[in-house]
Amino acid sequence: STQSTWGSFIAIFRCDSAGLLFTWAPKELVDEKPAIEYTIAHVGLVPWNRTIIGEVFKAEPFDGCSMLKSLKERRPSLILIVSKDGCPLSTKAFWGQMMGARAILLADDKEEDVTSVNLIDKDVSGDSGLYVPIVMISKSNAESILKYLNTNQYEDEYSTVSVEIPFGKNAKSKVEVDYWMNPLREDSYTFIEDFSKFLPHFKNRIKFTPRFPIWEWNPEIYSSILCSRSRL
């Protein structure tokens, strides 16, 4: 879940986007990191109730922000690992998709609890054509995977690292948004008016609930305020 504050309101967004991926090879990596936490980025299609198993290749260039070095033959089990920095997630997804990747591992650029990070690319629309899923792993876990990758991957046409990424059942079909507003602040109503224009685009994917506190009536405090605001 993610919580953000802005002046007169608090918006709480709830969605399920964390999971565990499992290492298959090499044995040293499995012994060191048998399971790795990840969070799903809101880019591409998430293959809920499915599992992706594949070989991990380090993207070249590693930031994934331009055309990537490709293999001689497309591999149905290709999983790319790219760095988090450099460009929007949609750009990384586009170039990874062009290379034929089934999934992208995003290497965090700082050490943090990735399961609490909400990865959103504000420039991506529902009809972007991006379908490759992106999951982010922590900086230290990414370094462990990179450590065991063979250095001549593209010449040898194989990878020494294999992982399994299960995408469990999507427990919530909707993102739930609780909008805590201050009824005495005009910008609270401005936000609702502005946000209502975008709600139809979400269709049935979002549940938006405005909420507000109720105070004990004190005419000395509130009468002048209420009388000056016709919108209330």
XYZ file of N, CA and C in Angstrom:
696
model
N 0.840 -1.188 0.000
C 0.000 0.000 0.000
C 0.875 1.236 0.000
N 0.321 2.340 -0.510
C 1.063 3.591 -0.563
C 0.200 4.704 -0.001
N 0.800 5.559 0.804
C 0.062 6.673 1.378
C 0.742 7.962 0.983
N -0.032 8.938 0.509
C 0.527 10.226 0.139
C -0.300 11.332 0.751
N 0.342 12.443 1.096
C -0.371 13.554 1.692
C -0.210 14.784 0.832
N -1.262 15.614 0.816
C -1.208 16.857 0.035
C -2.162 17.854 0.658
N -1.649 18.755 1.460
C -2.445 19.834 2.020
C -3.647 19.370 2.807
N -4.794 19.321 2.147
C -6.047 19.126 2.850
C -6.513 17.681 2.866
N -5.771 16.738 2.272
C -6.287 15.384 2.247
C -5.177 14.349 2.343
N -5.607 13.149 2.655
C -4.724 11.983 2.624
C -5.373 10.958 1.715
N -4.623 10.463 0.738
C -5.134 9.423 -0.161
C -4.382 8.133 0.112
N -5.109 7.053 0.350
C -4.505 5.762 0.628
C -4.854 4.817 -0.513
N -3.824 4.303 -1.190
C -4.019 3.397 -2.314
C -3.673 1.984 -1.847
N -4.543 1.012 -2.137
C -4.289 -0.354 -1.719
C -4.334 -1.269 -2.931
N -3.254 -2.008 -3.137
C -3.243 -3.017 -4.201
C -2.189 -4.059 -3.854
N -2.311 -5.251 -4.409
C -1.379 -6.336 -4.143
C -0.381 -6.406 -5.279
N 0.899 -6.140 -4.984
C 1.880 -6.125 -6.060
C 3.203 -6.770 -5.668
N 3.284 -7.400 -4.500
C 4.536 -8.001 -4.043
C 4.488 -9.509 -4.196
N 5.656 -10.107 -4.313
C 5.737 -11.556 -4.440
C 7.151 -12.047 -4.221
N 7.356 -13.338 -4.478
C 8.672 -13.962 -4.352
C 9.036 -14.641 -5.662
N 10.262 -14.427 -6.122
C 10.776 -15.213 -7.239
C 11.785 -16.202 -6.669
N 11.985 -17.299 -7.381
C 12.854 -18.363 -6.895
C 13.999 -18.611 -7.865
N 15.191 -18.784 -7.325
C 16.371 -19.045 -8.156
C 16.499 -20.541 -8.405
N 16.864 -20.902 -9.629
C 17.015 -22.302 -10.020
C 18.474 -22.682 -10.257
N 19.250 -21.743 -10.761
C 20.653 -22.020 -11.083
C 21.408 -20.695 -11.127
N 22.725 -20.772 -10.837
C 23.521 -21.925 -10.433
C 23.282 -22.291 -8.967
N 23.856 -23.406 -8.541
C 23.645 -23.892 -7.179
C 24.117 -22.876 -6.146
N 25.217 -22.179 -6.454
C 25.747 -21.199 -5.501
C 24.739 -20.072 -5.243
N 24.057 -19.646 -6.298
C 23.056 -18.596 -6.150
C 21.853 -19.118 -5.382
N 21.447 -20.349 -5.674
C 20.307 -20.952 -4.974
C 20.601 -21.051 -3.484
N 21.840 -21.447 -3.144
C 22.220 -21.547 -1.733
C 22.245 -20.173 -1.058
N 22.670 -19.156 -1.811
C 22.790 -17.806 -1.254
C 21.455 -17.082 -1.210
N 20.681 -17.188 -2.295
C 19.406 -16.477 -2.414
C 18.348 -17.416 -2.991
N 17.813 -18.332 -2.201
C 16.810 -19.264 -2.748
C 15.513 -18.574 -3.167
N 15.144 -17.522 -2.431
C 13.916 -16.766 -2.746
C 14.209 -15.274 -2.636
N 13.671 -14.502 -3.558
C 13.941 -13.057 -3.621
C 12.612 -12.305 -3.706
N 12.442 -11.326 -2.840
C 11.229 -10.517 -2.860
C 11.222 -9.587 -4.070
N 10.030 -9.356 -4.614
C 9.903 -8.415 -5.722
C 8.612 -7.632 -5.579
N 8.539 -6.529 -6.308
C 7.289 -5.786 -6.434
C 7.010 -5.569 -7.911
N 5.752 -5.607 -8.285
C 5.362 -5.501 -9.690
C 5.211 -4.038 -10.078
N 5.797 -3.672 -11.205
C 5.647 -2.314 -11.730
C 4.331 -2.218 -12.502
N 3.725 -1.039 -12.466
C 2.462 -0.819 -13.173
C 2.739 -0.446 -14.628
N 3.398 -1.369 -15.305
C 3.723 -1.225 -16.728
C 3.571 -2.608 -17.351
N 3.000 -2.687 -18.525
C 2.836 -3.986 -19.164
C 1.698 -4.780 -18.544
N 1.529 -6.007 -19.023
C 0.472 -6.877 -18.533
C 1.035 -7.831 -17.481
N 0.308 -7.997 -16.407
C 0.734 -8.925 -15.355
C 0.075 -10.275 -15.602
N 0.853 -11.337 -15.797
C 0.276 -12.658 -16.084
C -0.190 -13.357 -14.813
N -1.259 -12.857 -14.203
C -1.759 -13.429 -12.960
C -2.050 -14.916 -13.124
N -1.787 -15.662 -12.051
C -2.011 -17.117 -12.012
C -1.096 -17.886 -12.957
N -0.024 -17.249 -13.378
C 0.941 -17.927 -14.248
C 2.339 -17.787 -13.666
N 3.247 -18.600 -14.174
C 4.638 -18.572 -13.724
C 5.552 -18.455 -14.932
N 6.517 -17.577 -14.851
C 7.509 -17.422 -15.917
C 8.835 -17.989 -15.426
N 9.375 -18.915 -16.185
C 10.676 -19.520 -15.868
C 11.604 -19.231 -17.037
N 12.801 -18.754 -16.735
C 13.701 -18.442 -17.837
C 15.123 -18.169 -17.414
N 15.943 -17.927 -18.429
C 17.351 -17.600 -18.235
C 17.506 -16.081 -18.154
N 18.346 -15.653 -17.240
C 18.533 -14.219 -17.024
C 19.726 -13.719 -17.838
N 19.486 -12.691 -18.638
C 20.544 -12.036 -19.399
C 20.633 -10.578 -18.954
N 21.852 -10.088 -18.810
C 22.062 -8.684 -18.462
C 21.894 -7.839 -19.717
N 21.018 -6.844 -19.633
C 20.773 -5.979 -20.784
C 22.027 -5.190 -21.136
N 22.264 -5.021 -22.414
C 23.372 -4.191 -22.908
C 22.806 -3.203 -23.927
N 22.765 -1.889 -23.561
C 23.255 -1.261 -22.332
C 22.400 -1.630 -21.125
N 23.019 -1.575 -19.961
C 22.371 -2.061 -18.745
C 21.167 -1.223 -18.330
N 21.133 0.057 -18.726
C 19.984 0.886 -18.340
C 18.735 0.566 -19.155
N 18.897 -0.166 -20.269
C 17.741 -0.565 -21.070
C 17.008 0.579 -21.722
N 17.700 1.691 -21.951
C 17.052 2.903 -22.451
C 17.194 3.108 -23.954
N 17.811 2.163 -24.643
C 17.964 2.263 -26.096
C 17.970 0.849 -26.667
N 18.131 0.748 -27.976
C 18.117 -0.565 -28.604
C 19.138 -1.481 -27.935
N 18.704 -2.694 -27.582
C 19.544 -3.618 -26.825
C 20.302 -4.570 -27.738
N 21.458 -4.964 -27.258
C 22.210 -6.010 -27.949
C 21.366 -7.273 -27.953
N 21.268 -7.922 -29.081
C 20.365 -9.060 -29.188
C 21.126 -10.369 -29.347
N 20.409 -11.464 -29.100
C 20.947 -12.797 -29.319
C 20.736 -13.179 -30.783
N 21.489 -14.141 -31.251
C 21.357 -14.564 -32.646
C 19.972 -15.133 -32.908
N 19.443 -15.857 -31.927
C 18.117 -16.436 -32.056
C 17.269 -16.022 -30.857
N 16.010 -15.750 -31.114
C 15.114 -15.382 -30.014
C 14.924 -16.577 -29.092
N 14.921 -16.301 -27.800
C 14.764 -17.361 -26.805
C 13.411 -17.196 -26.122
N 12.613 -18.249 -26.093
C 11.289 -18.156 -25.454
C 11.373 -18.017 -23.939
N 12.564 -18.214 -23.384
C 12.717 -18.174 -21.925
C 13.572 -16.997 -21.472
N 13.656 -15.958 -22.294
C 14.541 -14.826 -21.992
C 13.950 -13.918 -20.912
N 14.737 -13.687 -19.849
C 14.414 -12.720 -18.814
C 15.564 -11.734 -18.733
N 15.271 -10.461 -18.896
C 16.314 -9.429 -18.864
C 16.415 -8.809 -17.485
N 17.646 -8.472 -17.093
C 17.828 -7.672 -15.895
C 18.393 -6.323 -16.324
N 17.748 -5.247 -15.890
C 18.146 -3.890 -16.279
C 18.220 -3.027 -15.017
N 18.913 -1.915 -15.117
C 19.008 -1.003 -13.989
C 17.749 -0.144 -13.902
N 17.483 0.376 -12.727
C 16.282 1.175 -12.508
C 16.402 2.583 -13.088
N 17.607 3.112 -13.111
C 17.783 4.520 -13.476
C 17.868 4.709 -14.989
N 17.894 5.967 -15.415
C 18.189 6.289 -16.809
C 17.021 6.744 -17.658
N 15.844 6.125 -17.498
C 14.713 6.456 -18.359
C 13.437 5.880 -17.758
N 12.273 6.267 -18.298
C 11.002 5.741 -17.777
C 10.895 4.225 -17.927
N 10.086 3.620 -17.079
C 9.875 2.178 -17.128
C 9.317 1.745 -18.481
N 8.477 2.579 -19.077
C 7.885 2.224 -20.362
C 8.946 2.081 -21.449
N 10.009 2.883 -21.369
C 11.095 2.773 -22.351
C 11.825 1.451 -22.188
N 12.095 1.066 -20.953
C 12.760 -0.215 -20.690
C 11.880 -1.368 -21.163
N 10.570 -1.252 -20.896
C 9.651 -2.304 -21.324
C 9.615 -2.413 -22.847
N 9.631 -1.277 -23.530
C 9.577 -1.278 -24.995
C 10.782 -2.001 -25.585
N 11.990 -1.626 -25.143
C 13.188 -2.236 -25.712
C 13.325 -3.694 -25.296
N 12.911 -4.020 -24.092
C 12.921 -5.419 -23.675
C 11.943 -6.245 -24.489
N 10.790 -5.680 -24.762
C 9.782 -6.349 -25.569
C 10.278 -6.544 -26.993
N 10.949 -5.541 -27.534
C 11.500 -5.652 -28.885
C 12.537 -6.771 -28.972
N 13.230 -7.025 -27.874
C 14.247 -8.083 -27.851
C 13.621 -9.459 -27.641
N 12.349 -9.469 -27.251
C 11.667 -10.738 -27.050
C 11.668 -11.235 -25.621
N 11.894 -10.345 -24.671
C 11.928 -10.764 -23.270
C 10.542 -11.174 -22.782
N 10.502 -12.203 -21.955
C 9.244 -12.627 -21.341
C 8.967 -11.846 -20.072
N 10.022 -11.348 -19.454
C 9.883 -10.555 -18.229
C 11.148 -9.731 -18.059
N 11.046 -8.692 -17.237
C 12.192 -7.832 -16.959
C 12.374 -7.726 -15.452
N 13.612 -7.990 -15.007
C 13.983 -7.761 -13.619
C 14.585 -6.369 -13.529
N 14.006 -5.536 -12.691
C 14.481 -4.173 -12.512
C 15.356 -4.131 -11.265
N 16.643 -3.785 -11.446
C 17.585 -3.731 -10.336
C 17.484 -2.373 -9.642
N 17.018 -2.382 -8.399
C 16.878 -1.130 -7.656
C 18.241 -0.467 -7.511
N 18.255 0.871 -7.503
C 19.512 1.601 -7.410
C 19.844 2.014 -5.984
N 19.005 1.586 -5.024
C 19.293 1.845 -3.621
C 18.709 0.717 -2.788
N 19.233 0.558 -1.584
C 18.768 -0.527 -0.733
C 17.528 -0.071 0.030
N 16.407 -0.747 -0.222
C 15.146 -0.411 0.427
C 14.235 -1.621 0.386
N 13.142 -1.544 1.109
C 12.148 -2.606 1.087
C 11.327 -2.460 -0.193
N 11.628 -3.281 -1.186
C 10.979 -3.112 -2.494
C 9.486 -3.391 -2.426
N 9.049 -4.196 -1.455
C 7.627 -4.528 -1.386
C 6.777 -3.327 -0.985
N 7.409 -2.272 -0.485
C 6.669 -1.071 -0.094
C 6.742 0.024 -1.153
N 7.399 -0.265 -2.277
C 7.571 0.732 -3.335
C 6.441 0.591 -4.354
N 5.858 1.707 -4.737
C 4.802 1.712 -5.747
C 5.389 2.230 -7.056
N 5.594 1.337 -8.010
C 6.236 1.701 -9.279
C 5.185 2.039 -10.327
N 5.123 3.310 -10.702
C 4.148 3.772 -11.674
C 4.841 4.608 -12.739
N 4.506 4.367 -13.986
C 4.975 5.217 -15.081
C 3.785 6.037 -15.536
N 3.782 7.320 -15.185
C 2.623 8.173 -15.456
C 2.377 8.392 -16.943
N 3.369 8.052 -17.786
C 3.214 8.285 -19.216
C 2.598 7.097 -19.948
N 2.317 6.009 -19.216
C 1.796 4.804 -19.855
C 0.279 4.798 -19.794
N -0.356 4.573 -20.936
C -1.815 4.464 -20.990
C -2.197 3.002 -21.160
N -3.493 2.726 -21.028
C -3.956 1.352 -21.117
C -3.766 0.736 -22.489
N -3.649 1.563 -23.532
C -3.476 1.046 -24.888
C -2.042 1.261 -25.383
N -1.073 1.190 -24.477
C 0.327 1.463 -24.829
C 0.924 0.369 -25.704
N 0.329 -0.823 -25.686
C 0.883 -1.938 -26.457
C 2.006 -2.662 -25.730
N 2.312 -2.265 -24.505
C 3.355 -2.924 -23.722
C 2.746 -4.105 -22.974
N 3.372 -5.274 -23.108
C 2.823 -6.445 -22.442
C 3.846 -7.200 -21.589
N 5.125 -6.856 -21.691
C 6.132 -7.567 -20.905
C 6.066 -7.077 -19.455
N 5.929 -7.984 -18.480
C 5.851 -7.561 -17.074
C 7.223 -7.156 -16.534
N 7.217 -6.190 -15.608
C 8.440 -5.732 -14.952
C 8.288 -5.942 -13.456
N 9.285 -6.580 -12.845
C 9.300 -6.719 -11.391
C 10.622 -6.162 -10.872
N 10.559 -5.431 -9.764
C 11.777 -4.845 -9.203
C 12.259 -5.658 -8.017
N 13.577 -5.873 -7.968
C 14.212 -6.547 -6.846
C 15.205 -5.584 -6.204
N 15.595 -5.879 -4.981
C 16.461 -4.970 -4.243
C 17.856 -4.891 -4.862
N 18.576 -3.862 -4.492
C 19.922 -3.636 -5.009
C 20.834 -4.818 -4.673
N 20.797 -5.294 -3.434
C 21.672 -6.391 -3.027
C 21.312 -7.698 -3.726
N 20.016 -7.971 -3.902
C 19.613 -9.187 -4.603
C 19.990 -9.129 -6.078
N 19.878 -7.952 -6.680
C 20.293 -7.795 -8.073
C 21.795 -8.025 -8.215
N 22.551 -7.518 -7.276
C 24.004 -7.713 -7.314
C 24.368 -9.183 -7.193
N 23.603 -9.931 -6.406
C 23.854 -11.366 -6.285
C 23.626 -12.080 -7.608
N 22.544 -11.727 -8.303
C 22.262 -12.336 -9.610
C 23.352 -11.959 -10.612
N 23.717 -10.693 -10.659
C 24.739 -10.233 -11.609
C 26.075 -10.905 -11.351
N 26.355 -11.188 -10.097
C 27.640 -11.807 -9.732
C 27.806 -13.182 -10.369
N 26.686 -13.894 -10.527
C 26.774 -15.266 -11.050
C 26.505 -15.359 -12.552
N 26.261 -14.254 -13.204
C 26.058 -14.295 -14.654
C 27.379 -14.513 -15.373
N 27.369 -15.341 -16.405
C 28.578 -15.532 -17.201
C 28.861 -14.278 -18.013
N 30.129 -13.983 -18.203
C 30.523 -12.711 -18.822
C 30.327 -12.704 -20.335
N 30.307 -13.858 -20.969
C 30.173 -13.923 -22.437
C 28.800 -14.464 -22.838
N 27.768 -13.932 -22.230
C 26.426 -14.443 -22.471
C 26.022 -14.400 -23.938
N 26.268 -13.280 -24.564
C 25.760 -13.080 -25.923
C 26.582 -13.848 -26.960
N 27.845 -14.093 -26.647
C 28.672 -14.904 -27.546
C 28.356 -16.392 -27.360
N 28.147 -16.785 -26.079
C 27.881 -18.201 -25.795
C 26.424 -18.579 -26.028
N 25.535 -17.578 -26.122
C 24.113 -17.807 -26.349
C 23.451 -18.607 -25.219
N 23.956 -18.441 -24.014
C 23.282 -19.073 -22.882
C 23.597 -18.294 -21.615
N 22.798 -18.536 -20.575
C 23.006 -17.865 -19.298
C 23.193 -18.894 -18.199
N 24.029 -18.559 -17.244
C 24.266 -19.456 -16.114
C 23.220 -19.296 -15.020
N 22.358 -18.255 -15.119
C 21.370 -17.972 -14.072
C 19.959 -18.222 -14.595
N 19.203 -19.006 -13.846
C 17.799 -19.261 -14.176
C 16.942 -18.946 -12.958
N 15.776 -18.362 -13.215
C 14.865 -18.021 -12.113
C 13.432 -18.376 -12.486
N 12.600 -18.458 -11.475
C 11.170 -18.703 -11.629
C 10.431 -17.522 -11.003
N 9.528 -16.897 -11.766
C 8.753 -15.755 -11.266
C 7.276 -16.139 -11.250
N 6.756 -16.522 -10.095
C 5.323 -16.833 -10.005
C 4.513 -15.545 -9.820
N 3.479 -15.401 -10.600
C 2.547 -14.287 -10.436
C 1.263 -14.886 -9.861
N 1.107 -14.754 -8.556
C -0.020 -15.388 -7.886
C -1.344 -14.782 -8.281
N -2.377 -15.280 -7.655
C -3.723 -14.779 -7.927
C -3.820 -13.326 -7.502
N -4.385 -12.511 -8.355
C -4.597 -11.109 -8.026
C -5.731 -11.016 -7.010
N -5.338 -10.838 -5.741
C -6.330 -10.864 -4.675
C -7.341 -9.726 -4.784
N -6.923 -8.613 -5.341
C -7.831 -7.472 -5.472
C -8.011 -7.139 -6.952
N -9.245 -7.225 -7.406
C -9.519 -6.889 -8.799
C -9.573 -5.385 -9.004
N -9.668 -4.642 -7.881
C -9.719 -3.193 -7.965
C -8.663 -2.580 -7.054
N -8.176 -1.429 -7.472
C -7.356 -0.616 -6.588
C -8.307 0.210 -5.734
N -8.120 0.169 -4.436
C -9.001 0.891 -3.531
C -8.336 2.196 -3.094
N -9.030 3.297 -3.285
C -8.512 4.612 -2.915
C -9.438 5.230 -1.871
N -8.911 5.482 -0.694
C -9.646 6.202 0.349
C -9.149 7.645 0.349
N -10.049 8.565 0.055
C -9.697 9.983 -0.041
C -10.205 10.696 1.208
N -9.291 10.977 2.133
C -9.657 11.686 3.357
C -9.513 13.181 3.105
N -10.628 13.879 3.170
C -10.646 15.285 2.815
C -11.046 16.151 4.017
N -10.690 17.394 3.909
C -11.109 18.383 4.893
C -12.279 19.158 4.290
N -13.506 18.975 4.793
C -14.669 19.622 4.173
C -14.640 21.134 4.265
N -13.726 21.684 5.044
C -13.630 23.141 5.164
C -12.595 23.726 4.218
N -11.968 22.861 3.445
C -10.955 23.336 2.494
C -11.497 23.222 1.076
N -11.523 24.327 0.364
C -12.093 24.339 -0.981
C -11.312 23.467 -1.949
N -9.982 23.358 -1.758
C -9.201 22.556 -2.701
C -9.529 21.070 -2.589
N -10.142 20.638 -1.482
C -10.598 19.253 -1.385
C -11.644 18.963 -2.451
N -12.560 19.888 -2.676
C -13.618 19.723 -3.663
C -13.075 19.896 -5.084
N -12.073 20.753 -5.214
C -11.451 20.937 -6.528
C -10.810 19.640 -6.992
N -10.148 18.943 -6.063
C -9.522 17.666 -6.422
C -10.567 16.658 -6.883
N -11.688 16.561 -6.156
C -12.732 15.605 -6.530
C -13.277 15.929 -7.918
N -13.509 17.195 -8.197
C -14.013 17.603 -9.509
C -13.020 17.243 -10.617
N -11.746 17.505 -10.357
C -10.730 17.201 -11.366
C -10.572 15.701 -11.556
N -10.560 14.952 -10.445
C -10.342 13.513 -10.527
C -11.519 12.796 -11.182
N -12.721 13.336 -11.029
C -13.908 12.706 -11.607
C -13.831 12.615 -13.127
N -13.048 13.495 -13.753
C -12.896 13.464 -15.213
C -12.120 12.228 -15.665
N -11.276 11.698 -14.769
C -10.437 10.555 -15.139
C -11.048 9.215 -14.739
N -11.995 9.231 -13.819
C -12.578 7.982 -13.340
C -13.125 7.081 -14.447
N -13.819 7.626 -15.489
C -14.332 6.739 -16.543
C -13.245 5.939 -17.249
N -12.022 6.460 -17.289
C -10.936 5.756 -17.970
C -10.495 4.517 -17.189
N -10.730 4.524 -15.869
C -10.348 3.377 -15.048
C -11.386 2.271 -15.117
N -12.571 2.599 -15.611
C -13.682 1.647 -15.729
C -13.935 1.005 -14.364
N -13.792 -0.323 -14.285
C -14.063 -1.008 -13.021
C -12.792 -1.380 -12.269
N -11.705 -0.686 -12.555
C -10.430 -1.054 -11.952
C -10.106 -0.275 -10.685
N -10.953 0.655 -10.316
C -10.656 1.480 -9.154
C -11.930 1.708 -8.338
N -11.765 1.669 -7.030
C -12.858 1.988 -6.115
C -12.455 3.242 -5.359
N -13.148 4.331 -5.615
C -12.797 5.629 -5.043
C -13.815 5.994 -3.970
N -13.348 6.179 -2.740
C -14.249 6.468 -1.629
C -13.834 7.758 -0.932
N -14.611 8.846 -1.094
C -14.319 10.072 -0.339
C -14.725 9.891 1.132
N -13.895 10.358 2.010
C -14.189 10.291 3.436
C -13.844 11.632 4.072
N -14.546 11.950 5.166
C -14.226 13.197 5.849
C -14.565 13.064 7.329
N -13.828 13.748 8.188
C -14.105 13.706 9.632
C -15.304 14.575 9.975
N -15.940 14.272 11.078
C -17.074 15.057 11.570
C -16.695 15.649 12.924
N -16.793 16.963 13.017
C -16.438 17.641 14.254
C -17.699 18.074 15.005
N -17.545 18.254 16.290
C -18.639 18.803 17.094
C -18.873 20.258 16.694
N -20.136 20.626 16.536
C -20.462 21.967 16.068
C -20.047 23.022 17.093
N -19.311 24.005 16.588
C -18.927 25.152 17.410
C -19.204 26.405 16.597
N -20.330 27.080 16.844
C -20.726 28.218 15.998
C -19.717 29.348 15.984
N -18.980 29.504 17.063
C -18.008 30.585 17.112
C -16.889 30.371 16.100
N -16.581 29.108 15.830
C -15.470 28.789 14.921
C -15.941 28.668 13.476
N -17.086 27.966 13.259
C -17.443 27.562 11.912
C -18.472 28.455 11.205
N -19.249 29.214 11.928
C -20.321 29.962 11.275
C -19.797 30.954 10.245
N -18.745 31.659 10.576
C -18.202 32.644 9.630
C -17.616 31.967 8.412
N -17.013 30.796 8.621
C -16.404 30.063 7.508
C -17.474 29.551 6.561
N -18.500 28.910 7.117
C -19.533 28.317 6.283
C -20.335 29.356 5.530
N -20.559 30.490 6.161
C -21.338 31.532 5.518
C -20.581 32.175 4.363
N -19.281 32.051 4.384
C -18.459 32.679 3.338
C -18.218 31.740 2.167
N -18.688 30.450 2.283
C -18.427 29.484 1.219
C -19.743 28.888 0.746
N -20.195 29.368 -0.352
C -21.487 28.926 -0.872
C -21.460 27.465 -1.298
N -20.267 26.952 -1.604
C -20.172 25.557 -2.097
C -20.504 24.572 -0.993
N -20.368 24.976 0.244
C -20.683 24.081 1.336
C -22.145 24.239 1.726
